[in-house]
């Protein structure tokens, strides 16, 4: 069926949008003031900034536009005034102090609504697909390594978790279902393992309250987390036009998760974002770098907090032939590695040593969360003494039968994890046929050669679906890479 132009189809949707949003607002019988579920008792607000608080103050259908609202914050005993608009919505911006609490916030339109046990600290949004969504309890038959031990010691009243419910939508929603909970065995068991380990590391290092909002969906495409306007630059992306399209494609439907799971929380004051996604885009690897970069840029535009920190996991190795995908996932990892070189305040955590050959959901979620935390602590919070990921940036020289590869950010020099040599390097000559190579290291340079290649012109490291990364620097793995573009 021939699709109609985007603008033509959006016009009726825009007319219906206020009605759609009003039908999706949180509602409590008899309550005058209603708030999104992520504004509730037990939440964490970002410290030392202005945070937005919003809600609605009319019964559905009553149309009480222009009602006066007051919002009082206990940390400074200040009252902020607002007035509802035609849809009953109100918003105030409140100044937050340095980390601490618990505090209260009292809303009133004549009848008070009080939120208790509010902490002020560091807030992060945690998003992506199944490897971000994967709970500490794991999936069926797919455990998280070390989960039992962690659940024995995870109690922390200063670490608060909000796990957003899955929801794909054709139109932007006003609320994200979920509840704030303190870290404990029951709550951590049901929360993202990657996000939890990230938050735990921040708590231990910074010593302030930490709030994590996880909004993820297994199997989701990057395109699903983007607005339609951003996707126009990518001709291969087919945009959804009907609810049937959303139902059919669900989490892979372009725009559906931006509308259903991100749009509701945009504007919630936070420090930054952590992201773990890419597996679904492996078959469409060739434009992932500009696509992902546009997504990050778009989120920043929507949040209006400037170039906030954005840290992401490179997908871990896995044998994609097990799901009949005839594509090399190293090509997607390569695209991911390019993004941190082109997007400001954006860094990648490498997981080359943390994959699972027969499972797309690696068990080593502690490594994923803690490596994201290393990036945040070093680059956002200025914590000194932490290691950094070495980077290959095209630095290769060829001397006779030997290739010499050098690395940036490798002051501590590179090394092989399991001995003086690696089985993950290959070289090719002018015929473009790659052969296994012998290797050795001097300082931050890897020397590579093969008896089968008299004059090499290209080097690859772990550039295949499945590999156990063994090239390390300062305790952290180096990404797979290639020096060619064949």
Short mmCIF file of C-alpha atoms in Angstrom, two decimals:
data_model
loop_
_atom_site.label_atom_id
_atom_site.label_comp_id
_atom_site.label_asym_id
_atom_site.label_seq_id
_atom_site.Cartn_x
_atom_site.Cartn_y
_atom_site.Cartn_z
CA UNK A 1 0.00 0.00 0.00
CA UNK A 2 1.38 3.40 -0.95
CA UNK A 3 2.10 5.53 2.12
CA UNK A 4 0.79 9.08 2.42
CA UNK A 5 3.18 11.94 3.13
CA UNK A 6 4.19 12.27 6.77
CA UNK A 7 2.64 15.72 7.29
CA UNK A 8 -0.69 14.69 5.79
CA UNK A 9 -1.04 11.75 8.13
CA UNK A 10 0.12 13.64 11.18
CA UNK A 11 -2.56 16.35 10.94
CA UNK A 12 -5.44 14.21 12.27
CA UNK A 13 -3.16 12.80 14.94
CA UNK A 14 -2.29 16.30 16.15
CA UNK A 15 -5.97 17.13 16.43
CA UNK A 16 -6.56 14.06 18.60
CA UNK A 17 -3.43 14.43 20.71
CA UNK A 18 -4.89 16.48 23.60
CA UNK A 19 -7.76 13.98 23.91
CA UNK A 20 -5.35 11.03 23.77
CA UNK A 21 -3.10 12.52 26.43
CA UNK A 22 -5.99 13.27 28.77
CA UNK A 23 -7.17 9.67 28.57
CA UNK A 24 -3.70 8.49 29.56
CA UNK A 25 -3.14 10.71 32.60
CA UNK A 26 -2.77 9.04 35.99
CA UNK A 27 -6.06 9.35 37.88
CA UNK A 28 -7.06 8.75 41.47
CA UNK A 29 -10.78 8.87 42.27
CA UNK A 30 -11.58 11.93 44.35
CA UNK A 31 -8.14 13.49 43.93
CA UNK A 32 -7.82 17.05 42.63
CA UNK A 33 -4.10 16.98 41.86
CA UNK A 34 -2.70 14.12 39.79
CA UNK A 35 0.98 13.45 39.16
CA UNK A 36 2.91 11.19 36.80
CA UNK A 37 3.92 8.01 38.62
CA UNK A 38 7.62 8.94 38.58
CA UNK A 39 6.77 11.96 40.78
CA UNK A 40 5.95 10.15 43.99
CA UNK A 41 7.06 9.49 47.54
CA UNK A 42 10.48 7.85 47.69
CA UNK A 43 11.83 9.49 44.53
CA UNK A 44 15.25 11.05 44.03
CA UNK A 45 15.66 14.52 42.54
CA UNK A 46 18.81 15.82 40.91
CA UNK A 47 20.89 17.92 43.27
CA UNK A 48 21.99 21.56 42.91
CA UNK A 49 19.92 22.50 39.91
CA UNK A 50 16.45 23.60 38.85
CA UNK A 51 14.16 20.63 38.40
CA UNK A 52 10.77 20.66 36.74
CA UNK A 53 7.73 19.30 38.55
CA UNK A 54 4.47 18.92 36.68
CA UNK A 55 1.04 17.38 36.95
CA UNK A 56 -2.67 18.02 36.43
CA UNK A 57 -5.27 19.60 38.64
CA UNK A 58 -8.74 18.98 37.28
CA UNK A 59 -11.04 15.99 37.24
CA UNK A 60 -11.27 14.36 33.82
CA UNK A 61 -13.77 16.26 31.72
CA UNK A 62 -14.32 19.11 34.19
CA UNK A 63 -12.13 21.60 32.29
CA UNK A 64 -11.01 23.66 35.28
CA UNK A 65 -8.37 25.59 33.38
CA UNK A 66 -6.79 28.45 35.26
CA UNK A 67 -6.74 26.83 38.71
CA UNK A 68 -4.09 28.11 41.12
CA UNK A 69 -1.55 25.55 42.32
CA UNK A 70 1.09 25.86 45.03
CA UNK A 71 4.11 23.60 45.45
CA UNK A 72 6.08 23.77 48.71
CA UNK A 73 9.50 22.13 49.13
CA UNK A 74 10.64 21.34 52.67
CA UNK A 75 14.38 21.70 52.05
CA UNK A 76 14.04 25.48 51.69
CA UNK A 77 10.45 26.02 52.92
CA UNK A 78 9.75 27.84 49.69
CA UNK A 79 6.38 27.88 47.93
CA UNK A 80 6.20 28.01 44.13
CA UNK A 81 3.05 29.17 42.34
CA UNK A 82 1.58 27.85 39.10
CA UNK A 83 -1.64 28.04 37.16
CA UNK A 84 -3.18 25.24 35.13
CA UNK A 85 -3.51 25.55 31.37
CA UNK A 86 -6.49 24.62 29.21
CA UNK A 87 -5.76 20.92 29.69
CA UNK A 88 -5.42 21.23 33.44
CA UNK A 89 -1.65 20.87 33.32
CA UNK A 90 0.68 22.83 35.57
CA UNK A 91 4.45 23.02 35.94
CA UNK A 92 6.93 24.66 38.29
CA UNK A 93 10.72 24.72 38.41
CA UNK A 94 12.18 24.30 41.88
CA UNK A 95 15.73 24.83 43.09
CA UNK A 96 17.32 21.77 44.71
CA UNK A 97 20.06 21.83 47.36
CA UNK A 98 23.15 19.66 47.66
CA UNK A 99 22.59 15.94 48.27
CA UNK A 100 20.56 15.00 51.31
CA UNK A 101 17.13 14.25 52.68
CA UNK A 102 14.61 12.90 53.32
CA UNK A 103 12.38 15.82 52.38
CA UNK A 104 8.75 16.43 51.49
CA UNK A 105 6.96 18.21 48.65
CA UNK A 106 3.41 19.45 49.23
CA UNK A 107 1.10 20.29 46.34
CA UNK A 108 -2.14 22.15 46.89
CA UNK A 109 -5.05 23.48 44.88
CA UNK A 110 -6.96 23.99 48.12
CA UNK A 111 -6.55 20.32 49.01
CA UNK A 112 -2.99 19.21 49.92
CA UNK A 113 -1.13 16.30 48.36
CA UNK A 114 2.16 15.49 50.10
CA UNK A 115 5.07 13.41 48.84
CA UNK A 116 7.35 12.01 51.55
CA UNK A 117 10.80 10.44 51.84
CA UNK A 118 12.29 12.38 48.93
CA UNK A 119 16.07 12.32 48.53
CA UNK A 120 18.27 14.79 46.69
CA UNK A 121 21.23 13.26 44.86
CA UNK A 122 22.31 11.99 41.45
CA UNK A 123 19.71 10.83 38.91
CA UNK A 124 20.43 8.78 35.79
CA UNK A 125 18.18 7.50 32.99
CA UNK A 126 18.96 3.88 32.01
CA UNK A 127 17.69 2.74 28.61
CA UNK A 128 18.16 0.32 25.73
CA UNK A 129 17.06 -3.18 24.84
CA UNK A 130 17.17 -6.55 26.59
CA UNK A 131 20.69 -6.34 27.99
CA UNK A 132 19.70 -3.15 29.82
CA UNK A 133 16.29 -4.53 30.68
CA UNK A 134 17.65 -7.88 31.94
CA UNK A 135 16.78 -8.05 35.63
CA UNK A 136 19.09 -9.27 38.37
CA UNK A 137 17.07 -12.49 38.46
CA UNK A 138 17.94 -12.99 34.79
CA UNK A 139 15.68 -14.36 32.10
CA UNK A 140 14.31 -17.92 32.05
CA UNK A 141 17.33 -20.24 31.97
CA UNK A 142 19.62 -17.21 31.52
CA UNK A 143 21.10 -16.14 34.86
CA UNK A 144 23.08 -13.08 35.83
CA UNK A 145 26.50 -14.01 37.15
CA UNK A 146 26.85 -13.34 40.88
CA UNK A 147 23.18 -12.42 41.36
CA UNK A 148 22.63 -14.57 44.45
CA UNK A 149 25.65 -13.11 46.22
CA UNK A 150 24.61 -9.55 45.35
CA UNK A 151 21.05 -10.03 46.57
CA UNK A 152 22.42 -11.02 49.98
CA UNK A 153 24.03 -7.60 50.43
CA UNK A 154 22.16 -5.13 48.23
CA UNK A 155 20.10 -3.29 50.90
CA UNK A 156 20.64 0.45 50.52
CA UNK A 157 18.01 3.02 51.46
CA UNK A 158 19.97 5.69 49.57
CA UNK A 159 19.79 3.86 46.22
CA UNK A 160 16.33 4.27 44.70
CA UNK A 161 15.04 2.37 41.66
CA UNK A 162 12.22 3.15 39.24
CA UNK A 163 11.51 0.41 36.70
CA UNK A 164 9.31 1.72 33.88
CA UNK A 165 6.72 -0.59 32.39
CA UNK A 166 7.03 -1.56 28.71
CA UNK A 167 4.79 0.44 26.42
CA UNK A 168 4.89 1.01 22.65
CA UNK A 169 2.65 3.78 21.34
CA UNK A 170 1.84 5.59 18.12
CA UNK A 171 1.32 8.87 20.00
CA UNK A 172 3.24 10.49 22.89
CA UNK A 173 2.03 9.36 26.30
CA UNK A 174 1.87 11.44 29.47
CA UNK A 175 2.92 8.84 32.04
CA UNK A 176 5.30 5.93 32.51
CA UNK A 177 3.95 3.27 34.84
CA UNK A 178 6.21 2.24 37.70
CA UNK A 179 7.04 2.84 41.37
CA UNK A 180 10.09 4.12 43.24
CA UNK A 181 11.64 1.54 45.56
CA UNK A 182 14.64 1.46 47.86
CA UNK A 183 17.32 -1.08 46.93
CA UNK A 184 16.60 -4.39 48.67
CA UNK A 185 16.59 -8.03 47.62
CA UNK A 186 12.98 -7.92 46.30
CA UNK A 187 13.43 -4.64 44.37
CA UNK A 188 16.94 -5.32 43.04
CA UNK A 189 15.92 -8.81 41.90
CA UNK A 190 13.31 -7.24 39.61
CA UNK A 191 15.50 -4.33 38.46
CA UNK A 192 17.99 -3.99 35.60
CA UNK A 193 21.23 -5.71 36.63
CA UNK A 194 23.39 -3.44 34.47
CA UNK A 195 21.73 -0.31 35.84
CA UNK A 196 21.90 -1.58 39.43
CA UNK A 197 25.65 -2.25 39.25
CA UNK A 198 26.11 1.21 37.74
CA UNK A 199 24.16 2.84 40.56
CA UNK A 200 25.88 0.78 43.23
CA UNK A 201 29.29 1.93 42.00
CA UNK A 202 28.18 5.58 42.04
CA UNK A 203 26.80 5.20 45.56
CA UNK A 204 30.04 3.73 46.87
CA UNK A 205 32.27 6.27 45.18
CA UNK A 206 30.24 9.47 45.61
CA UNK A 207 28.54 8.74 48.92
CA UNK A 208 25.32 10.53 47.92
CA UNK A 209 21.80 9.28 47.14
CA UNK A 210 21.40 7.86 43.65
CA UNK A 211 18.17 7.49 41.68
CA UNK A 212 17.88 5.28 38.60
CA UNK A 213 14.98 5.41 36.14
CA UNK A 214 15.12 2.35 33.87
CA UNK A 215 13.06 2.53 30.70
CA UNK A 216 14.10 -0.33 28.42
CA UNK A 217 12.48 -2.90 26.13
CA UNK A 218 14.02 -6.20 25.01
CA UNK A 219 14.55 -6.55 21.28
CA UNK A 220 14.04 -2.85 20.66
CA UNK A 221 15.51 -1.07 17.67
CA UNK A 222 17.37 2.22 17.94
CA UNK A 223 14.77 3.64 15.54
CA UNK A 224 12.03 2.93 18.10
CA UNK A 225 13.61 5.40 20.55
CA UNK A 226 13.57 8.30 18.06
CA UNK A 227 11.06 10.90 16.88
CA UNK A 228 9.73 10.76 13.35
CA UNK A 229 11.35 14.08 12.43
CA UNK A 230 14.81 12.73 13.28
CA UNK A 231 14.29 9.64 11.12
CA UNK A 232 13.59 11.53 7.92
CA UNK A 233 17.32 11.69 7.25
CA UNK A 234 17.38 7.87 6.97
CA UNK A 235 15.51 6.78 3.82
CA UNK A 236 15.62 3.09 4.72
CA UNK A 237 13.49 3.67 7.82
CA UNK A 238 9.78 3.10 7.24
CA UNK A 239 7.72 5.08 9.70
CA UNK A 240 4.55 3.68 11.36
CA UNK A 241 1.18 5.14 10.49
CA UNK A 242 -1.42 3.00 12.27
CA UNK A 243 -1.94 1.28 15.58
CA UNK A 244 -1.79 -2.00 13.67
CA UNK A 245 1.77 -1.15 12.65
CA UNK A 246 2.69 -0.63 16.30
CA UNK A 247 1.01 -3.87 17.36
CA UNK A 248 2.78 -5.82 14.63
CA UNK A 249 6.30 -4.44 15.13
CA UNK A 250 5.93 -3.40 18.79
CA UNK A 251 9.39 -2.56 20.20
CA UNK A 252 10.92 -2.54 16.71
CA UNK A 253 8.44 0.01 15.41
CA UNK A 254 10.11 3.39 14.69
CA UNK A 255 9.07 6.09 17.21
CA UNK A 256 6.97 3.67 19.30
CA UNK A 257 9.21 3.59 22.38
CA UNK A 258 10.10 7.25 22.20
CA UNK A 259 6.37 7.91 22.43
CA UNK A 260 5.55 5.23 24.99
CA UNK A 261 8.56 5.06 27.30
CA UNK A 262 10.71 8.15 26.83
CA UNK A 263 8.37 11.02 26.07
CA UNK A 264 6.63 10.78 29.49
CA UNK A 265 9.86 11.34 31.45
CA UNK A 266 11.48 13.97 29.22
CA UNK A 267 12.23 16.93 31.42
CA UNK A 268 12.73 14.94 34.62
CA UNK A 269 15.87 16.49 36.10
CA UNK A 270 18.82 14.14 35.77
CA UNK A 271 22.60 14.03 35.41
CA UNK A 272 22.86 11.84 32.32
CA UNK A 273 21.99 8.65 30.44
CA UNK A 274 23.42 5.14 30.24
CA UNK A 275 22.48 3.00 27.23
CA UNK A 276 22.90 -0.65 26.22
CA UNK A 277 21.42 -1.41 22.80
CA UNK A 278 22.53 -2.43 19.33
CA UNK A 279 21.84 -6.14 18.92
CA UNK A 280 18.61 -5.56 16.99
CA UNK A 281 20.43 -3.19 14.61
CA UNK A 282 23.15 -5.69 13.66
CA UNK A 283 21.48 -6.48 10.28
CA UNK A 284 21.29 -2.70 9.63
CA UNK A 285 24.76 -1.91 10.90
CA UNK A 286 25.83 0.28 7.99
CA UNK A 287 24.04 3.45 9.16
CA UNK A 288 24.02 2.84 12.92
CA UNK A 289 26.68 5.45 13.77
CA UNK A 290 24.79 8.44 12.29
CA UNK A 291 21.47 7.00 13.48
CA UNK A 292 22.65 6.59 17.07
CA UNK A 293 24.36 9.99 17.03
CA UNK A 294 21.10 11.59 15.88
CA UNK A 295 19.21 9.83 18.65
CA UNK A 296 21.59 11.22 21.28
CA UNK A 297 21.36 14.69 19.77
CA UNK A 298 17.57 14.43 19.73
CA UNK A 299 17.30 13.36 23.36
CA UNK A 300 19.46 16.32 24.34
CA UNK A 301 17.29 18.68 22.31
CA UNK A 302 14.17 17.39 24.03
CA UNK A 303 15.57 17.52 27.56
CA UNK A 304 16.92 21.05 27.17
CA UNK A 305 19.77 20.35 29.59
CA UNK A 306 22.56 20.88 27.07
CA UNK A 307 25.00 18.12 26.11
CA UNK A 308 24.38 15.96 29.15
CA UNK A 309 26.63 12.88 29.62
CA UNK A 310 25.72 9.88 27.49
CA UNK A 311 27.57 6.61 28.19
CA UNK A 312 26.85 3.39 26.33
CA UNK A 313 27.90 -0.25 26.14
CA UNK A 314 29.38 -1.71 23.00
CA UNK A 315 27.49 -4.94 22.32
CA UNK A 316 29.31 -8.05 23.54
CA UNK A 317 30.47 -10.85 21.23
CA UNK A 318 27.91 -13.56 20.40
CA UNK A 319 27.52 -16.12 17.60
CA UNK A 320 24.73 -14.54 15.57
CA UNK A 321 24.64 -17.51 13.18
CA UNK A 322 22.69 -19.27 15.94
CA UNK A 323 19.73 -17.04 15.07
CA UNK A 324 20.39 -17.31 11.32
CA UNK A 325 21.77 -13.80 10.92
CA UNK A 326 24.32 -13.89 8.11
CA UNK A 327 26.15 -10.74 9.21
CA UNK A 328 29.29 -9.96 11.17
CA UNK A 329 28.30 -8.13 14.37
CA UNK A 330 31.82 -6.65 14.55
CA UNK A 331 30.57 -4.24 11.90
CA UNK A 332 27.98 -2.93 14.36
CA UNK A 333 30.60 -2.72 17.12
CA UNK A 334 32.73 -0.69 14.71
CA UNK A 335 29.85 1.71 14.13
CA UNK A 336 29.36 2.06 17.88
CA UNK A 337 33.04 2.86 18.37
CA UNK A 338 32.77 5.73 15.90
CA UNK A 339 30.06 7.52 17.87
CA UNK A 340 32.21 8.48 20.84
CA UNK A 341 34.66 10.08 18.40
CA UNK A 342 32.01 12.36 16.88
CA UNK A 343 29.56 13.15 19.72
CA UNK A 344 30.57 15.43 22.59
CA UNK A 345 30.38 14.17 26.16
CA UNK A 346 29.77 10.63 24.96
CA UNK A 347 31.87 7.53 25.76
CA UNK A 348 31.71 3.78 25.13
CA UNK A 349 32.24 0.90 27.56
CA UNK A 350 33.86 -2.10 25.87
CA UNK A 351 32.64 -5.64 26.66
CA UNK A 352 34.88 -7.75 24.42
CA UNK A 353 35.78 -10.05 27.34
CA UNK A 354 32.23 -10.33 28.66
CA UNK A 355 30.22 -12.04 25.92
CA UNK A 356 28.57 -15.44 25.70
CA UNK A 357 29.06 -17.51 22.55
CA UNK A 358 25.68 -19.25 22.69
CA UNK A 359 23.66 -16.50 24.34
CA UNK A 360 22.79 -12.96 23.24
CA UNK A 361 22.31 -12.04 26.91
CA UNK A 362 25.73 -12.19 28.58
CA UNK A 363 25.79 -13.14 32.24
CA UNK A 364 28.49 -10.62 33.17
CA UNK A 365 26.27 -7.65 33.93
CA UNK A 366 28.50 -6.40 36.74
CA UNK A 367 31.22 -5.68 34.18
CA UNK A 368 28.75 -3.73 32.03
CA UNK A 369 27.42 -1.63 34.89
CA UNK A 370 30.75 -0.95 36.52
CA UNK A 371 32.44 -0.01 33.23
CA UNK A 372 29.69 2.50 32.58
CA UNK A 373 30.29 3.77 36.11
CA UNK A 374 34.01 4.17 35.39
CA UNK A 375 33.15 6.48 32.51
CA UNK A 376 30.69 8.50 34.58
CA UNK A 377 32.95 8.80 37.62
CA UNK A 378 35.97 9.83 35.54
CA UNK A 379 34.34 12.08 32.98
CA UNK A 380 31.30 13.52 34.76
CA UNK A 381 32.34 13.55 38.41
CA UNK A 382 36.09 14.06 37.99
CA UNK A 383 37.10 11.15 40.20
CA UNK A 384 40.85 10.64 39.88
CA UNK A 385 42.88 7.44 39.65
CA UNK A 386 40.46 5.39 37.56
CA UNK A 387 41.47 3.45 34.42
CA UNK A 388 40.31 4.42 30.95
CA UNK A 389 39.60 2.43 27.81
CA UNK A 390 42.39 2.38 25.25
CA UNK A 391 41.31 3.29 21.73
CA UNK A 392 42.46 2.29 18.27
CA UNK A 393 42.25 5.29 15.95
CA UNK A 394 43.78 4.12 12.71
CA UNK A 395 47.37 4.13 13.91
CA UNK A 396 49.04 1.34 11.96
CA UNK A 397 52.35 1.15 10.12
CA UNK A 398 53.64 -1.59 7.84
CA UNK A 399 57.31 -2.56 7.88
CA UNK A 400 58.10 -5.37 5.49
CA UNK A 401 56.24 -8.46 6.69
CA UNK A 402 55.12 -6.88 9.97
CA UNK A 403 52.23 -4.58 10.91
CA UNK A 404 52.65 -2.33 13.94
CA UNK A 405 49.44 -1.14 15.63
CA UNK A 406 49.44 1.67 18.23
CA UNK A 407 46.71 2.91 20.56
CA UNK A 408 45.49 6.15 22.11
CA UNK A 409 44.71 6.45 25.83
CA UNK A 410 47.18 3.65 26.62
CA UNK A 411 49.67 5.17 29.07
CA UNK A 412 49.80 1.91 31.00
CA UNK A 413 50.52 -0.01 27.76
CA UNK A 414 48.51 -2.81 26.25
CA UNK A 415 48.90 -6.50 27.05
CA UNK A 416 47.34 -9.88 26.34
CA UNK A 417 45.18 -11.30 29.11
CA UNK A 418 46.21 -14.94 28.75
CA UNK A 419 49.91 -14.89 27.94
CA UNK A 420 52.41 -13.24 25.60
CA UNK A 421 50.45 -13.94 22.42
CA UNK A 422 46.92 -13.68 21.04
CA UNK A 423 44.92 -15.83 18.64
CA UNK A 424 42.60 -12.97 17.70
CA UNK A 425 44.76 -11.13 15.13
CA UNK A 426 44.67 -11.60 11.36
CA UNK A 427 46.56 -9.94 8.51
CA UNK A 428 45.91 -9.71 4.78
CA UNK A 429 47.91 -8.72 1.74
CA UNK A 430 46.82 -7.12 -1.51
CA UNK A 431 44.65 -10.19 -2.23
CA UNK A 432 42.46 -9.26 0.77
CA UNK A 433 42.61 -12.78 2.16
CA UNK A 434 43.07 -12.80 5.92
CA UNK A 435 45.32 -15.29 7.69
CA UNK A 436 45.88 -15.98 11.40
CA UNK A 437 48.85 -14.01 12.65
CA UNK A 438 51.47 -14.28 15.34
CA UNK A 439 51.74 -11.37 17.73
CA UNK A 440 53.95 -9.76 20.31
CA UNK A 441 53.81 -6.51 22.26
CA UNK A 442 56.25 -3.72 23.01
CA UNK A 443 54.89 -0.94 25.24
CA UNK A 444 51.64 0.27 23.66
CA UNK A 445 52.23 -1.35 20.27
CA UNK A 446 51.15 -4.71 18.95
CA UNK A 447 53.34 -6.34 16.29
CA UNK A 448 51.52 -8.63 13.88
CA UNK A 449 52.73 -10.88 11.08
CA UNK A 450 51.95 -14.14 9.28
CA UNK A 451 54.10 -16.54 7.30
CA UNK A 452 51.30 -16.62 4.73
CA UNK A 453 51.44 -12.86 4.05
CA UNK A 454 54.69 -11.53 2.70
CA UNK A 455 53.57 -7.92 2.59
CA UNK A 456 50.55 -7.15 4.80
CA UNK A 457 48.29 -4.19 4.07
CA UNK A 458 45.53 -4.76 6.65
CA UNK A 459 45.11 -5.98 10.24
CA UNK A 460 42.03 -7.15 12.10
CA UNK A 461 41.57 -7.89 15.79
CA UNK A 462 38.66 -10.08 17.02
CA UNK A 463 36.70 -8.81 14.04
CA UNK A 464 34.06 -11.52 13.98
CA UNK A 465 30.79 -12.39 15.69
CA UNK A 466 32.26 -14.45 18.47
CA UNK A 467 35.61 -13.86 20.13
CA UNK A 468 36.98 -13.75 23.63
CA UNK A 469 38.73 -10.41 23.72
CA UNK A 470 42.20 -10.73 25.19
CA UNK A 471 43.83 -7.40 24.27
CA UNK A 472 43.71 -5.29 27.42
CA UNK A 473 44.91 -2.01 28.87
CA UNK A 474 44.85 -1.15 32.56
CA UNK A 475 42.43 -3.98 33.30
CA UNK A 476 39.95 -3.04 30.56
CA UNK A 477 39.40 -4.66 27.15
CA UNK A 478 40.19 -3.03 23.82
CA UNK A 479 37.45 -2.97 21.20
CA UNK A 480 37.58 -5.20 18.14
CA UNK A 481 38.87 -3.26 15.15
CA UNK A 482 40.10 -3.41 11.57
CA UNK A 483 42.49 -1.18 9.63
CA UNK A 484 40.78 -1.86 6.29
CA UNK A 485 37.36 -0.87 4.96
CA UNK A 486 36.72 -3.86 2.74
#
